[in-house]
Amino acid sequence: MSGKNKITGYFARVPASATNKQKTSPLKEVTNEVSNQNNDNKMTTPDSKRTRVDPDLINEQNDKGKIMMSPEGKMLLSPEQKERCEGNKIEARKKLLSKKMPLISSNMGNTWFKALENEFKKPYFQKLNDFILQDGNNKTIFPKHEDIWSWTMHTSIEDIRVVILGQDPYHGPGQAHGLCFSVQPGVPSPPSLVNMYKELEADIQGFTRPTDRGGYLAGWSEQGVLLLNAVLTVRKAEANSHKDKGWEKLTDAVIKWISDNNIDVVFLLWGSYAQKKASMVDKKKHHLLKAVHPSPLSAHRGFLGCKHFSQCNQILIENNKQPIDWNNLPQMK
């Protein structure tokens, strides 16, 4: 296979229908022209004041008979309709930017794209994009392109309640899919995750690890647990091969955004790397639980027995937040 084909394969586009459930309708120009029920008192708006709105919103309002106009003749949208229009604008900007930089995937969550949009325009991210493009020409890169941003697809950035930090993705075939410590359905749990399960069994009453040694943790992500690696890609069989190429700056920006904009988030920091990574977190607003890494090399020195999972839930409850159901681990996408 030629290098060009490898690049195309790694940065292949994922059909929107397969990755994004949000319906996006094309925008087209409509006039603010409305008739009352008797079809008289027609009001028209000059061409210079025409408004670009989602035609589906017009249909929705017509169906309900609740078209509302301002005194200036402009259509008034409900909060839900404004949110939908904003979502369409974000989708358009995301699509445009992904054409310039293939590393940005169209399946990235909208709230995350909006929060990180300025980062994508900085020189370091352009260099990172070029590096991954070139490296993908010669090497196999994990995870698959469509999975790089999977950590943005399960919940909005504003709803993050818990953060677990990892270092870089698993570098074995079929393992990495964008969530730290997690592996794809049907893949046996790696040793660190096995130790996490051991601690959960001792700490959380009724916890049962998934059958068939499964290690797919998306069920946590869907509840507002961010499973974030500091580096989001890696070469096959080469741990830390994409270290110091730019990913760390982006994931620092993710942590800083959550620290600045959310409140009472619980950070589970296992190992010196994760603890250093979270040094910018505002400790007055958030809660940091620290222990050694769950790796077999260190777990017996303080991870096993740390009770972080129950402590995390207790903190959430004390701050009027829903605790995490750590048992919610369906082993399928």
PDB file of N, CA and C in Angstrom, residues 197 248 250 252 310:
ATOM      1  N   TYR A 197     -10.768  -2.848  38.691  1.00  0.00           N
ATOM      2  CA  TYR A 197     -11.911  -3.711  39.012  1.00  0.00           C
ATOM      3  C   TYR A 197     -11.771  -4.314  40.411  1.00  0.00           C
ATOM      4  N   GLU A 248      -0.330  17.363  24.501  1.00  0.00           N
ATOM      5  CA  GLU A 248      -0.361  17.767  25.914  1.00  0.00           C
ATOM      6  C   GLU A 248      -0.923  19.185  26.070  1.00  0.00           C
ATOM      7  N   LEU A 250      -3.146  20.611  24.108  1.00  0.00           N
ATOM      8  CA  LEU A 250      -4.593  20.552  23.895  1.00  0.00           C
ATOM      9  C   LEU A 250      -5.308  19.997  25.119  1.00  0.00           C
ATOM     10  N   ASP A 252      -4.238  19.959  28.166  1.00  0.00           N
ATOM     11  CA  ASP A 252      -4.151  20.965  29.228  1.00  0.00           C
ATOM     12  C   ASP A 252      -5.287  21.971  29.101  1.00  0.00           C
ATOM     13  N   SER A 310     -15.842   5.152  46.020  1.00  0.00           N
ATOM     14  CA  SER A 310     -16.888   5.515  46.987  1.00  0.00           C
ATOM     15  C   SER A 310     -16.709   6.943  47.477  1.00  0.00           C
TER      16      SER A 310
END
